[in-house]
mmCIF file of C-alpha atoms in Angstrom:
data_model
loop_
_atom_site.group_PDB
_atom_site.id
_atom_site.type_symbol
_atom_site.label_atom_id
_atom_site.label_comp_id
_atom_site.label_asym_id
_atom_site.label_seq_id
_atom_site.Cartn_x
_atom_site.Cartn_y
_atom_site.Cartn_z
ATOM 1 C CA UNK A 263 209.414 113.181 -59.749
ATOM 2 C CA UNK A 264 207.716 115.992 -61.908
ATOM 3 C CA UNK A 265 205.164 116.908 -59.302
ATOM 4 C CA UNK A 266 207.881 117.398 -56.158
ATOM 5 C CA UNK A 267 209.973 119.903 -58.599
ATOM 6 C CA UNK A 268 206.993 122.725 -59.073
ATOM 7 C CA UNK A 269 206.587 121.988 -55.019
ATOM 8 C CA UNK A 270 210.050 122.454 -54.175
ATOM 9 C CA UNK A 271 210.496 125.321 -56.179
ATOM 10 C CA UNK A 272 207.224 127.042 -54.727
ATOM 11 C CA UNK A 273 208.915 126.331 -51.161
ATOM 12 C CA UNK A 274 212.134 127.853 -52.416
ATOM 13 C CA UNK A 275 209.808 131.126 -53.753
ATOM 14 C CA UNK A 276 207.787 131.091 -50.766
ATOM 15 C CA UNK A 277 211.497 131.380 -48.388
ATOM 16 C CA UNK A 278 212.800 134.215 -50.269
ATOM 17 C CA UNK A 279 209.715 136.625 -48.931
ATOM 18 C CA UNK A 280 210.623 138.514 -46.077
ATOM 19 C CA UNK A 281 209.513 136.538 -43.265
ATOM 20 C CA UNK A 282 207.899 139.751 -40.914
ATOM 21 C CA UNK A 283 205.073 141.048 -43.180
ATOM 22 C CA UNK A 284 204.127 143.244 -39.959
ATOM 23 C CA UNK A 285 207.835 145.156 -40.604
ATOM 24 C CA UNK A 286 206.626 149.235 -41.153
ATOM 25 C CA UNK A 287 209.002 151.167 -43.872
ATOM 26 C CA UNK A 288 209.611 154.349 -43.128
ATOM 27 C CA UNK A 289 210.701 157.357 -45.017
ATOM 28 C CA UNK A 290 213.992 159.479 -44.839
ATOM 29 C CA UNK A 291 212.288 161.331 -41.855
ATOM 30 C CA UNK A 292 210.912 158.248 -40.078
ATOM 31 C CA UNK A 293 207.575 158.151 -40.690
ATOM 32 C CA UNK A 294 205.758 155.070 -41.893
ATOM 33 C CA UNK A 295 204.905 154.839 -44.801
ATOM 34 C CA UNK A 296 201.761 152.915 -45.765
ATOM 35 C CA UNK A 297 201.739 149.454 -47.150
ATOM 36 C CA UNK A 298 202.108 148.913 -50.751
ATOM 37 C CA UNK A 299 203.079 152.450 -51.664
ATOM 38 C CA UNK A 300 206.940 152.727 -53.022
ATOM 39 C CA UNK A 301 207.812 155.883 -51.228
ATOM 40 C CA UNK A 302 205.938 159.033 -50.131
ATOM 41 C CA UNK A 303 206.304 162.554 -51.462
ATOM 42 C CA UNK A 304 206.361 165.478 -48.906
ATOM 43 C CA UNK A 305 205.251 164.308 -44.980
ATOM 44 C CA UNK A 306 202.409 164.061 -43.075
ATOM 45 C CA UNK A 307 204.143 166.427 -39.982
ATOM 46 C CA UNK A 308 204.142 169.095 -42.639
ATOM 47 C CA UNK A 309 200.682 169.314 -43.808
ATOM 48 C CA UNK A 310 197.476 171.055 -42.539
ATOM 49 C CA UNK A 311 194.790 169.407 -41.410
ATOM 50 C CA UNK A 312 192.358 171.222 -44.018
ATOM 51 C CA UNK A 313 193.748 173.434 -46.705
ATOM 52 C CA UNK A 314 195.954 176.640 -45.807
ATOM 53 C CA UNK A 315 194.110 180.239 -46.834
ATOM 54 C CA UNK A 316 197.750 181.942 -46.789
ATOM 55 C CA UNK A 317 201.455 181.237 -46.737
ATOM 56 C CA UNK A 318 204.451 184.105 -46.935
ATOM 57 C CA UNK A 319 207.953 183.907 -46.495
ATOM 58 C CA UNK A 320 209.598 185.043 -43.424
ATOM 59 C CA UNK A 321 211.853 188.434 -44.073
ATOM 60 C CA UNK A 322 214.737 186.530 -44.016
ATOM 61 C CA UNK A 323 213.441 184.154 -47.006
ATOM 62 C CA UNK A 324 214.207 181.295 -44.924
ATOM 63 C CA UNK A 325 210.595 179.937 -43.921
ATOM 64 C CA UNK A 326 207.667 179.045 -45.522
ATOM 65 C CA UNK A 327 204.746 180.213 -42.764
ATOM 66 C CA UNK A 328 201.172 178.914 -43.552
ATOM 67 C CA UNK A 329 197.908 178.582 -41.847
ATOM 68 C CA UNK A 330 194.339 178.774 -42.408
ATOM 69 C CA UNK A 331 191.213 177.207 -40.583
ATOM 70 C CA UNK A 332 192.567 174.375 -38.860
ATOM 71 C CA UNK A 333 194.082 177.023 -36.520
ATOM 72 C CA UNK A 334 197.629 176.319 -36.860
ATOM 73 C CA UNK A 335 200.922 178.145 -37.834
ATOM 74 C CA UNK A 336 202.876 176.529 -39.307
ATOM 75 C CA UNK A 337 206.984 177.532 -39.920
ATOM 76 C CA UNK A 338 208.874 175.263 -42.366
ATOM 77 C CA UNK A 339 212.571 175.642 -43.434
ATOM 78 C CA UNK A 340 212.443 175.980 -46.874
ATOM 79 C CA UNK A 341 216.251 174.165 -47.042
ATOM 80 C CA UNK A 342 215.527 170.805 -44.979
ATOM 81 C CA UNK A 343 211.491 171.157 -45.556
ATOM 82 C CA UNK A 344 211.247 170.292 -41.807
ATOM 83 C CA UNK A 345 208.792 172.300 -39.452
ATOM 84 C CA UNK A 346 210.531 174.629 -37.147
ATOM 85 C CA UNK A 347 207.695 175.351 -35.538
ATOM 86 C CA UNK A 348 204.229 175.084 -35.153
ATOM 87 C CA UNK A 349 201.767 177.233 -32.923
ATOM 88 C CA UNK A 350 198.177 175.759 -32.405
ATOM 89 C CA UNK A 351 196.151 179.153 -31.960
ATOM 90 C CA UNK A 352 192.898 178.505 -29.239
ATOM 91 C CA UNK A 353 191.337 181.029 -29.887
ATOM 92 C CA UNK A 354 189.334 180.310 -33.194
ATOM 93 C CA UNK A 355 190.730 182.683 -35.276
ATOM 94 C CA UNK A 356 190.555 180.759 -38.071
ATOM 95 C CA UNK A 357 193.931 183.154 -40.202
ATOM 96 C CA UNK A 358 193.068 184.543 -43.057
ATOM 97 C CA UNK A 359 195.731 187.062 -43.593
ATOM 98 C CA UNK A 360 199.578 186.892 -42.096
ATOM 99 C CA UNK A 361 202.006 189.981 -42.129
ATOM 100 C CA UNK A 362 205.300 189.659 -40.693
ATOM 101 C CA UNK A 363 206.413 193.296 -38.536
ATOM 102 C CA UNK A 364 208.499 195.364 -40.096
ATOM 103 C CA UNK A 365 211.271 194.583 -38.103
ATOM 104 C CA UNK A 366 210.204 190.702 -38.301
ATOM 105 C CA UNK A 367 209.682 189.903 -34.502
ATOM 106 C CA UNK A 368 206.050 189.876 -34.547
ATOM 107 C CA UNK A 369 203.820 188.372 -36.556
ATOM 108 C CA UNK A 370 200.125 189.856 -37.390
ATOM 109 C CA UNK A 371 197.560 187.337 -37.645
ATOM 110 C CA UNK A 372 193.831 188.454 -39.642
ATOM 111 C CA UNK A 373 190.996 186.339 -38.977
ATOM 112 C CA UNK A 374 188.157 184.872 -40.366
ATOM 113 C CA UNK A 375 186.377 185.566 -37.138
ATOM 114 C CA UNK A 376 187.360 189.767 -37.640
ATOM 115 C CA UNK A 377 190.309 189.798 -34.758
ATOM 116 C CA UNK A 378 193.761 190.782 -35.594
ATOM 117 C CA UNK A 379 196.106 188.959 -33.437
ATOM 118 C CA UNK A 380 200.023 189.757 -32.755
ATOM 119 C CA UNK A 381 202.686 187.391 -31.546
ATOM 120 C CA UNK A 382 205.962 187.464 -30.719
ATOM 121 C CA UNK A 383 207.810 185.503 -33.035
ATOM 122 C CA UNK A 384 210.572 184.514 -30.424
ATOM 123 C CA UNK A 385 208.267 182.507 -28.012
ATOM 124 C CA UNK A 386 204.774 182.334 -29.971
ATOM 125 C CA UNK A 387 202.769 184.417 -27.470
ATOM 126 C CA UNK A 388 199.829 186.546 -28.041
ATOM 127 C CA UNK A 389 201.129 190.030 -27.171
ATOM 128 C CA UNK A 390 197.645 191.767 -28.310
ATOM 129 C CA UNK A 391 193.880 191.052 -29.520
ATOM 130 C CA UNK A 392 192.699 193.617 -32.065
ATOM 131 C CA UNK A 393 188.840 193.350 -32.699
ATOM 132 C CA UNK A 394 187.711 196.119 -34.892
ATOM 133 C CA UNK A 395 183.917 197.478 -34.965
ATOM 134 C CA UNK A 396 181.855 196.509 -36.854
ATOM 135 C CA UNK A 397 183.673 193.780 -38.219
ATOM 136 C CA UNK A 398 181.078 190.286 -38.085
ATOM 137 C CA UNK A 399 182.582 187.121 -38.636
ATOM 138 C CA UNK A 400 180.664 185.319 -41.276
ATOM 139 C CA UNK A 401 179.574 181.702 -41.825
ATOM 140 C CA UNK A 402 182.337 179.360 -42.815
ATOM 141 C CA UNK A 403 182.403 178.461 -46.920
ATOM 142 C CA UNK A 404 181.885 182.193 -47.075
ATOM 143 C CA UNK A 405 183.706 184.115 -49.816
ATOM 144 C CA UNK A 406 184.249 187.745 -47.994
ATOM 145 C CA UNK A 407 184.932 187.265 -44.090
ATOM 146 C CA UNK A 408 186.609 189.108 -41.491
ATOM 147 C CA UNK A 409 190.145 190.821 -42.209
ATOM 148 C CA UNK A 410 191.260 191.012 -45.431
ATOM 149 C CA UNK A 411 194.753 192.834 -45.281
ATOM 150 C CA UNK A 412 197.045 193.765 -42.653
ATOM 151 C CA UNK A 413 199.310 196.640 -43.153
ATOM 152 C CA UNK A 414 202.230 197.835 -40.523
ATOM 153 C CA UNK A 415 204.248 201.132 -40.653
ATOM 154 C CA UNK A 416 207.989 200.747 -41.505
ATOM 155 C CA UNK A 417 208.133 201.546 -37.414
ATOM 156 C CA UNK A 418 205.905 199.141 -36.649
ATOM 157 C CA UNK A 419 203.975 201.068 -34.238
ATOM 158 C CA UNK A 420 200.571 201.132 -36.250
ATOM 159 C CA UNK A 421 198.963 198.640 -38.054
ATOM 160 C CA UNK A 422 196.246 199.167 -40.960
ATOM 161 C CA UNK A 423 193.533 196.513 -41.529
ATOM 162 C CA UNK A 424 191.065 196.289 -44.276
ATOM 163 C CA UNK A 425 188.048 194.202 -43.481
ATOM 164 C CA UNK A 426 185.046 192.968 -45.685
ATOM 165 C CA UNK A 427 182.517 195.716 -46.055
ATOM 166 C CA UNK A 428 185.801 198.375 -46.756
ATOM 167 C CA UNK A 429 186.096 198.875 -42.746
ATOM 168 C CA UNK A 430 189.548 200.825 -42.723
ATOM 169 C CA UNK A 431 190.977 200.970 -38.969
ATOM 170 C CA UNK A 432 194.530 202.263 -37.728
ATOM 171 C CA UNK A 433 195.700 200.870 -35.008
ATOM 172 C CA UNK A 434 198.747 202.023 -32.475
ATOM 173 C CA UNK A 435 200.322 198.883 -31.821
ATOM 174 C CA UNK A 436 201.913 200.589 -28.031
ATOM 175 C CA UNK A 437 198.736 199.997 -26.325
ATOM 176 C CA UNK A 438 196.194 198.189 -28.914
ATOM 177 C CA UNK A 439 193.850 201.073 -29.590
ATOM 178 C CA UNK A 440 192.188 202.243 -32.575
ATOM 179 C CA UNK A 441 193.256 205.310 -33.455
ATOM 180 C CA UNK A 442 190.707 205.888 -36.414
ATOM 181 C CA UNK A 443 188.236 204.484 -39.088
#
């Protein structure tokens, strides 16, 4: 009688276990979460795929915009810590520097690769390519590459960019020329 009490209380043990180990938990914005850990701090939509080189705040404080060289902007409200958007940039820029227009429609992207690119914020389309002279792109793990700041008059219609080796160019945004070095 001793030996079928340790038995039957194993079996009672054994049918309080959930019975569908294959079940996936998933957090408060449905994402699983992976097996044995208790909960999950921040998400995996909201993260870049290697580390971001820059983040600002949109004018209106709202969004947290990031990117680096993975290639992606990425726009997260700051209240629900969601992404609003996300733009997936072809064409190897690799952002270094982001400057939000004066009048925040446009957003001025400064690469690694020494191209300044500007989108519309609206719909995420490349309204111009910038590529200053003189300007190499260097090898990746680099310190000093490309553009290093981005600069826009309170009209928005010229843009000043700093790039490594103290290359100063002014640019009038109207038709993407280079007005001086």
């Amino acid at each position: 009688m001793r030996l079928t009490q340790p038995i039957s209380l194993a079996l009672l043990v054994g049918l309080s276990l959930p019975l569908v180990a294959d079940e996936v938990r998933r957090d408060r914005d449905g994402e699983p979460i992976p097996a044995g850990a208790l909960a999950r701090f921040g998400s995996v939509s909201r993260v870049h795929d290697q580390p971001p080189a820059v983040a600002i705040f949109s004018p209106d404080g709202k969004l947290l915009v990031s990117s680096g060289m993975d290639n992606v902007i990425r726009f997260t409200d700051l209240a629900t810590g969601r992404a609003k958007a996300v733009w997936r940039l072809t064409s190897g820029i690799s952002p270094l520097v982001l400057r939000y227009s004066p009048d925040g429609k446009h957003l001025f992207v400064g690469g690694r690769n020494g191209s300044i690119e500007v989108y519309d914020i609206e719909n995420g389309n490349k309204q111009l390519e910038l590529k200053p002279e003189g300007v190499r792109p260097l090898p990746v793990g680099s310190a000093a590459t490309g553009i290093l700041r981005l600069v826009a008059t309170a009209d928005g219609k010229k843009l000043v960019s700093l790039s490594v080796g103290n290359l100063l160019h002014v640019w009038d945004l109207t038709n993407g020329k280079r007005l001086k070095e």
